[in-house]
Coordinates of C-alpha atoms in Angstrom, one line a residue:
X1 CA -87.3 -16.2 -4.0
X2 CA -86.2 -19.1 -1.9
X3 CA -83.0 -19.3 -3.7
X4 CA -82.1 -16.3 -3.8
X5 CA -82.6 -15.9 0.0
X6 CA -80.5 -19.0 0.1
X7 CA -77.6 -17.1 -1.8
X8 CA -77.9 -14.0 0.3
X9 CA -77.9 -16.6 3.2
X10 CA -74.7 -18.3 2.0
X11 CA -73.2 -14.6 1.2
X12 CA -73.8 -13.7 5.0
X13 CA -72.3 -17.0 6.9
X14 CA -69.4 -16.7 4.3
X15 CA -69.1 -13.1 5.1
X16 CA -69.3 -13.9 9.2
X17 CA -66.9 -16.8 8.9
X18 CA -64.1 -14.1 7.0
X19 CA -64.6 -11.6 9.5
X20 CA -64.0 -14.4 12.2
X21 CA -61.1 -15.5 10.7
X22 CA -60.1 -11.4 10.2
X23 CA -60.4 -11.0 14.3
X24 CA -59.3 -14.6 15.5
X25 CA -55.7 -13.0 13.0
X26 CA -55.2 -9.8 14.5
X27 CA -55.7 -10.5 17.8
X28 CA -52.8 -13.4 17.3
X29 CA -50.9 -11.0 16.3
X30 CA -51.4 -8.4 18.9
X31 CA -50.3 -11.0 21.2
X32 CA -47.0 -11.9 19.2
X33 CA -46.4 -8.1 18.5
X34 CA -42.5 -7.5 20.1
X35 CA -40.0 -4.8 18.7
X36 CA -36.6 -4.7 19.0
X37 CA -34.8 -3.1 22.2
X38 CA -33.6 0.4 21.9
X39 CA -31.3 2.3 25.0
X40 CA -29.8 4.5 23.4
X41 CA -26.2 3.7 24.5
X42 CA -23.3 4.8 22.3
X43 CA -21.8 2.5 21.0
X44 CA -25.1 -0.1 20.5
X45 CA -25.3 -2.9 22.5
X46 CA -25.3 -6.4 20.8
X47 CA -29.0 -6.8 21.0
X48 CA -30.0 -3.7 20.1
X49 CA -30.7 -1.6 17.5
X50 CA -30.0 1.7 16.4
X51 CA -32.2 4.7 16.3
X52 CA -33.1 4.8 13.1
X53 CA -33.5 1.1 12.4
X54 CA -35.7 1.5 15.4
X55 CA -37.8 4.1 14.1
X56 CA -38.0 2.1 10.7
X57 CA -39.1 -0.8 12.3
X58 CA -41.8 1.4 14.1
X59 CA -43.0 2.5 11.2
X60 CA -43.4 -0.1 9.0
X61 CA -45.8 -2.1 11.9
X62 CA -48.1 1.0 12.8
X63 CA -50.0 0.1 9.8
X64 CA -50.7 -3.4 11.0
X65 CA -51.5 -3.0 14.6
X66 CA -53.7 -0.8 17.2
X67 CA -52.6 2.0 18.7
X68 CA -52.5 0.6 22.4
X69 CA -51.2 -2.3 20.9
X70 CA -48.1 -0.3 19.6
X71 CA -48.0 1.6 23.2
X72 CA -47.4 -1.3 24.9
X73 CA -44.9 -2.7 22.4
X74 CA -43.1 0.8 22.5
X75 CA -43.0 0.6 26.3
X76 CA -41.7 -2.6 26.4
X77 CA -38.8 -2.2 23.7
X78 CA -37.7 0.9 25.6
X79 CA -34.7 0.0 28.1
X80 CA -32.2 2.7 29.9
X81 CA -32.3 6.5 29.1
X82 CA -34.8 6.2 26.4
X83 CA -37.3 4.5 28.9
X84 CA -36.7 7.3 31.5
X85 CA -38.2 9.5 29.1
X86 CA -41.5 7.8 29.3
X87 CA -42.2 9.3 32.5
X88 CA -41.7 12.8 31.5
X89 CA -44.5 11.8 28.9
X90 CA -47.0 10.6 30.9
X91 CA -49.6 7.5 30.5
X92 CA -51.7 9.1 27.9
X93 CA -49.0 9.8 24.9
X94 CA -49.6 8.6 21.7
X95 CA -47.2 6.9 19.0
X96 CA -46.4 10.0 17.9
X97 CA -45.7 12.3 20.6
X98 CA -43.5 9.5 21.6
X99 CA -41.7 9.0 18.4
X100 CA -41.0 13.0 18.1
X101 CA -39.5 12.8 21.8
X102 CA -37.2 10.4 20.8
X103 CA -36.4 11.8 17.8
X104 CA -35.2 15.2 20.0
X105 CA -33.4 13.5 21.9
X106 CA -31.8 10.9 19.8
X107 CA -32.1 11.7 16.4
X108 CA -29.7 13.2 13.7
X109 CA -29.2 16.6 14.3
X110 CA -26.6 16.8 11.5
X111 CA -27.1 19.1 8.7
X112 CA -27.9 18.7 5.6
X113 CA -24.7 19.8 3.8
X114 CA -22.8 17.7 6.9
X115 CA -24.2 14.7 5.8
X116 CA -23.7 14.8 2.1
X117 CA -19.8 15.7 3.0
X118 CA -19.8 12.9 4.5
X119 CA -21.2 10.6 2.4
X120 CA -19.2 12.2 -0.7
X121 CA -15.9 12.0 1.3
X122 CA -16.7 7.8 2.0
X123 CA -14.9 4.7 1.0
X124 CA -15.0 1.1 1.4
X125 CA -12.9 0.4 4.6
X126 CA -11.0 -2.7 4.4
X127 CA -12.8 -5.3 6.4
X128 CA -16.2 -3.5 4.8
X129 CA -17.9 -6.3 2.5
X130 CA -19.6 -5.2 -1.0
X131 CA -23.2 -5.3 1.1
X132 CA -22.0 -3.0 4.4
X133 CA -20.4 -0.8 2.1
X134 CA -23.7 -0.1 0.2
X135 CA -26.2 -0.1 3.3
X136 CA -23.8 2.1 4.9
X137 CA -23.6 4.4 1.4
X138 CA -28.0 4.4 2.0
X139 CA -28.2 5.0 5.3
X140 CA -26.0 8.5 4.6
X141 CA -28.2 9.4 1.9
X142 CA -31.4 8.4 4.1
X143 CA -30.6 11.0 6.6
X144 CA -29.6 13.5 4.1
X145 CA -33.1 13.0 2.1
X146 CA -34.9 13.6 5.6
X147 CA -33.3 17.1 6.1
X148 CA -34.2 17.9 2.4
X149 CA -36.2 16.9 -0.4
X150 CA -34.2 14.0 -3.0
X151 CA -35.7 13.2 -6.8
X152 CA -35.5 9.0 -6.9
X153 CA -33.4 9.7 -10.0
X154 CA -30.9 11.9 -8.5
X155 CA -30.6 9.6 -5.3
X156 CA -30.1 6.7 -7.5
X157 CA -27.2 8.5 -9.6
X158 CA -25.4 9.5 -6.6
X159 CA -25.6 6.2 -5.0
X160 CA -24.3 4.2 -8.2
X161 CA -21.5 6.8 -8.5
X162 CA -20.2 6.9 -4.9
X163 CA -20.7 3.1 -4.9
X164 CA -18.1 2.1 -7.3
X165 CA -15.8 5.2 -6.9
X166 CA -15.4 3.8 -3.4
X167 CA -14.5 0.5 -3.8
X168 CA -11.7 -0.2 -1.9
X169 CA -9.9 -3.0 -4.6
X170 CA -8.7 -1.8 -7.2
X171 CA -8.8 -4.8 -9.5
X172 CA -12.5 -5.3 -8.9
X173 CA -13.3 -1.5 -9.7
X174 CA -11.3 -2.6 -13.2
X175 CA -13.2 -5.7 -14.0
X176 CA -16.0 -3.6 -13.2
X177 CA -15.8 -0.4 -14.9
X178 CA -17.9 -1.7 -18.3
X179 CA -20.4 -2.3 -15.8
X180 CA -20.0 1.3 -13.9
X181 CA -20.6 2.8 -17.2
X182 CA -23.6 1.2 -18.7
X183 CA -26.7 2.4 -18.2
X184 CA -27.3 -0.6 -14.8
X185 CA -29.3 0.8 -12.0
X186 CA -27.6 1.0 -8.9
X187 CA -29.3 -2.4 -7.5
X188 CA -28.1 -3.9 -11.0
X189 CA -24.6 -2.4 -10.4
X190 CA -24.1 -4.1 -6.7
X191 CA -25.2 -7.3 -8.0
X192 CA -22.3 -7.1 -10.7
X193 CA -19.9 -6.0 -7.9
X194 CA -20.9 -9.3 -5.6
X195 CA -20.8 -11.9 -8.4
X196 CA -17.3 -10.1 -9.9
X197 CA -16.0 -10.1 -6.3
X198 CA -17.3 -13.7 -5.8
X199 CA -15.0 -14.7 -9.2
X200 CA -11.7 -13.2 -8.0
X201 CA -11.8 -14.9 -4.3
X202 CA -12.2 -18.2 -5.9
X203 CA -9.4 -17.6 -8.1
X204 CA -6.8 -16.6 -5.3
X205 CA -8.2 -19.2 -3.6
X206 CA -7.5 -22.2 -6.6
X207 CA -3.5 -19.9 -6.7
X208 CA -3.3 -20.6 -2.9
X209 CA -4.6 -23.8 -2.7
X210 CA -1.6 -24.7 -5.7
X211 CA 1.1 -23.2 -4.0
X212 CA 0.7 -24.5 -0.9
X213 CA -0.3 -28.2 -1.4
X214 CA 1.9 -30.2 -4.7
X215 CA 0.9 -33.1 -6.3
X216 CA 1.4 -36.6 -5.3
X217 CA 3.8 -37.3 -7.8
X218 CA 6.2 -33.7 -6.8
X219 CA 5.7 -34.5 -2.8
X220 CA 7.0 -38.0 -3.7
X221 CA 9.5 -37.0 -5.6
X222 CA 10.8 -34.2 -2.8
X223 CA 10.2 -37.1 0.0
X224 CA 12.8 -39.3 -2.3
X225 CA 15.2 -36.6 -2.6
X226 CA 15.6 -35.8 0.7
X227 CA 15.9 -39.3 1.7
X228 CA 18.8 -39.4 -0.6
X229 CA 19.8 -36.2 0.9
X230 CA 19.8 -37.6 4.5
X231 CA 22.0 -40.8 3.4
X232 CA 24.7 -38.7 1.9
X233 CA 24.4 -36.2 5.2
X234 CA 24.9 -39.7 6.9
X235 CA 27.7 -41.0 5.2
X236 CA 29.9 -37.3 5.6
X237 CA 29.4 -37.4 9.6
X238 CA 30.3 -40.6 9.7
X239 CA 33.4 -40.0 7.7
X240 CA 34.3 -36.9 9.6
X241 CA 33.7 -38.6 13.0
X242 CA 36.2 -41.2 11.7
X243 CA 38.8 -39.0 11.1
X244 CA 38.4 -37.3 14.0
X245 CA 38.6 -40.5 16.1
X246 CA 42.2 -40.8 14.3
X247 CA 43.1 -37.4 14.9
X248 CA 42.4 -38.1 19.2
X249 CA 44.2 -41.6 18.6
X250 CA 47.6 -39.8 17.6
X251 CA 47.6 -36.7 19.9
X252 CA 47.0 -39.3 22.6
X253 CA 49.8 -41.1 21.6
X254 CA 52.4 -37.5 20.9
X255 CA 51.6 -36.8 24.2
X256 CA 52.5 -39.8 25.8
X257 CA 55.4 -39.8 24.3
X258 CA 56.4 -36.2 25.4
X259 CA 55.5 -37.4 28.5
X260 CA 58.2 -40.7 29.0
X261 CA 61.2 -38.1 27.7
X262 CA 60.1 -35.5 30.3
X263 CA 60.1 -37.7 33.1
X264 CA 63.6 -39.1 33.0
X265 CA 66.4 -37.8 36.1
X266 CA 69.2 -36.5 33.1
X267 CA 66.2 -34.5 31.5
X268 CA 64.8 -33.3 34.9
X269 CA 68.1 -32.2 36.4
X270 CA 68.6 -29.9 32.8
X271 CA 65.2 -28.5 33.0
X272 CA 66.0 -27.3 36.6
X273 CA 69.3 -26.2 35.7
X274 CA 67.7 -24.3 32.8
X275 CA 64.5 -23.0 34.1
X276 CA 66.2 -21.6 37.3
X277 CA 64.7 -18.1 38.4
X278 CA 65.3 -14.7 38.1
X279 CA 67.9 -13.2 40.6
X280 CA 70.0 -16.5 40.9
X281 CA 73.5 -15.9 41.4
X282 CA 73.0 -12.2 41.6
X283 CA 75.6 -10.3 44.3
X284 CA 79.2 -9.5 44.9
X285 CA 80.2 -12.4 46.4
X286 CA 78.3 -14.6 43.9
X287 CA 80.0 -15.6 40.9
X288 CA 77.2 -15.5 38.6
X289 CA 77.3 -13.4 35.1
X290 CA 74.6 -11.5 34.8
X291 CA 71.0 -10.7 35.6
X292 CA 69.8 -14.6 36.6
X293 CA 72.5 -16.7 34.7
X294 CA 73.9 -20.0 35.5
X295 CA 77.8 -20.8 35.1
X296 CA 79.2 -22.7 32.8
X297 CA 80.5 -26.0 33.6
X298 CA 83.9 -25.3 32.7
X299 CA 84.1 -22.0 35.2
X300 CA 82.2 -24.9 38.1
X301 CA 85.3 -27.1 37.7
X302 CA 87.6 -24.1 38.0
X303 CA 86.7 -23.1 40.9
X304 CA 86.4 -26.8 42.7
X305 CA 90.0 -27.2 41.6
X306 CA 91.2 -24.5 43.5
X307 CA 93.6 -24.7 46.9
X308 CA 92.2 -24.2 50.3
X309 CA 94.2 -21.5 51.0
X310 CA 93.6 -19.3 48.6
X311 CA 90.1 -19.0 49.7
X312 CA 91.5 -18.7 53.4
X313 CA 93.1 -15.5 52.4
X314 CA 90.4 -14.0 50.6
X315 CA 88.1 -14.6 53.5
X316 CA 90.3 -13.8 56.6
X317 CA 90.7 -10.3 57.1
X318 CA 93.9 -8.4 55.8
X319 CA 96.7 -7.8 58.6
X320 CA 95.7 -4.0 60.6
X321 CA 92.2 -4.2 59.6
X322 CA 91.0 -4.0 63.2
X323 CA 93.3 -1.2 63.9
X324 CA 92.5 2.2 64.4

């Protein structure tokens, strides 16, 4: 009898020490209990989380902890117009009166045939990675199987179909397809998709990497080249500027010379001669010919050699000119 009351006595201390260890846990983590922030704001703010991952999150902890412990977490998380709606609960809610407030006022209130237009009209956007694209793809069907009843079979054909029918590359859709048409779950399918995608950036990435940076042997060979290049660019300007020095040497020289003929009295006396203006020896009493000539020096001598009298007579005034 004395063992066995030992046993039972080793049973109970065991049992009190578990049971210790049991309270001692979930009072540590009814301390450390903290959800994530929800306001409500459209569009979410950066530490903040959406509605439904808010009501996920809400969910998947209400087994764990006490009721008041989730009030006060709830009450806490709760920030902007989502908190004001605490005081039109009162003090006394419980969890669920407070998720099915929320929910009125922030849930989906899409229908079900909405949603599913939706989520049959999506595709991968462009700066959408293989993961965003399926979350996105589940979140869709999510709301849509919370407006109406889903089989897991038919939510997991719909989600392998859309999921690869959207793809946004076509090349990764092609190295795919085998894939696509097996008999893969959809979880099997997106794995396939990551690792194919994963393949092809490393192979642009190798192409890139070869046209952008040569060998050693190809950039020394193009650093030689144009060094040879350069000499012979060298060489031509300094032919050109040679010839162009000799070109300056004799224009200098032409024009000199044009200069020293120019400036003689024989050639100045010509050029004036020559270059007279318009109008000169224009009028009656002018013996020019013509608009602006000059005489001829033949016609000059003529008239030098002529008597003073004769000009007397042409310029003194005939006899009974002044008479009436």
């Amino acid at each position: 009898m004395k063992g066995v009351e030992s046993a039972d006595e080793t049973r109970k201390k065991y049992d009190d020490r578990n049971d210790l260890r049991c309270r001692e846990k979930s009072e540590d983590l009814n301390s450390k209990l903290n959800l994530t922030s929800f306001s409500g704001m459209e569009p979410v703010p950066r530490n903040e989380a959406t509605f439904e991952e808010w009501k996920l999150e809400v969910e998947c902890v209400k087994a764990i902890y006490s009721e008041m412990v989730m009030l006060q977490a709830i009450r806490k998380a709760l920030k902007g117009q989502a908190k004001r709606i605490m005081l039109h609960i009162g003090p006394n809610a419980s969890v669920e009166m407070i998720e099915m407030k929320l929910e009125d006022a922030f849930g989906n209130i899409a229908s079900r045939d909405s949603i599913l237009s939706h989520f049959f009209l999506a595709e991968q956007k462009e700066t959408e990675s293989i993961v965003e694209w399926g979350l996105r793809l589940e979140e869709m069907l999510l709301q849509a199987s919370r407006k109406t009843a889903i089989n897991a079979s038919e939510k997991e054909d719909m989600l392998k179909r859309k999921f690869w029918r959207g793809l946004q590359n076509e090349e990764l859709k092609n190295a795919t397809r085998m894939h696509f048409e097996s008999d893969i779950s959809y979880a099997d399918l997106q794995k396939k998709v990551r690792a194919e995608e994963f393949e092809i950036r490393v192979q642009r990435e190798k192409k890139e990497k070869g046209k952008e940076k040569p060998s050693y042997k190809a950039r020394q060979s193009v650093i030689s080249s144009s060094n040879d290049n350069s000499e012979e660019m060298m060489k031509l300007l300094i032919q050109k500027i040679e010839q162009l020095d000799k070109k300056v040497d004799t224009l200098q020289k032409e024009n000199e010379e044009y200069k020293s003929k120019t400036t003689t009295p024989g050639n100045r006396d010509r050029d004036y001669r020559h270059f007279r203006g318009r109008g000169y020896a224009r009028g009656r009493n002018n013996r020019g010919r013509g608009r602006g000539s000059v005489q001829s020096e033949k016609e000059q001598k003529r008239e030098d050699t002529k008597p003073v009298d004769d000009l007397n007579q042409k310029s003194s005034p005939q006899k009974g000119a002044w008479r009436t």
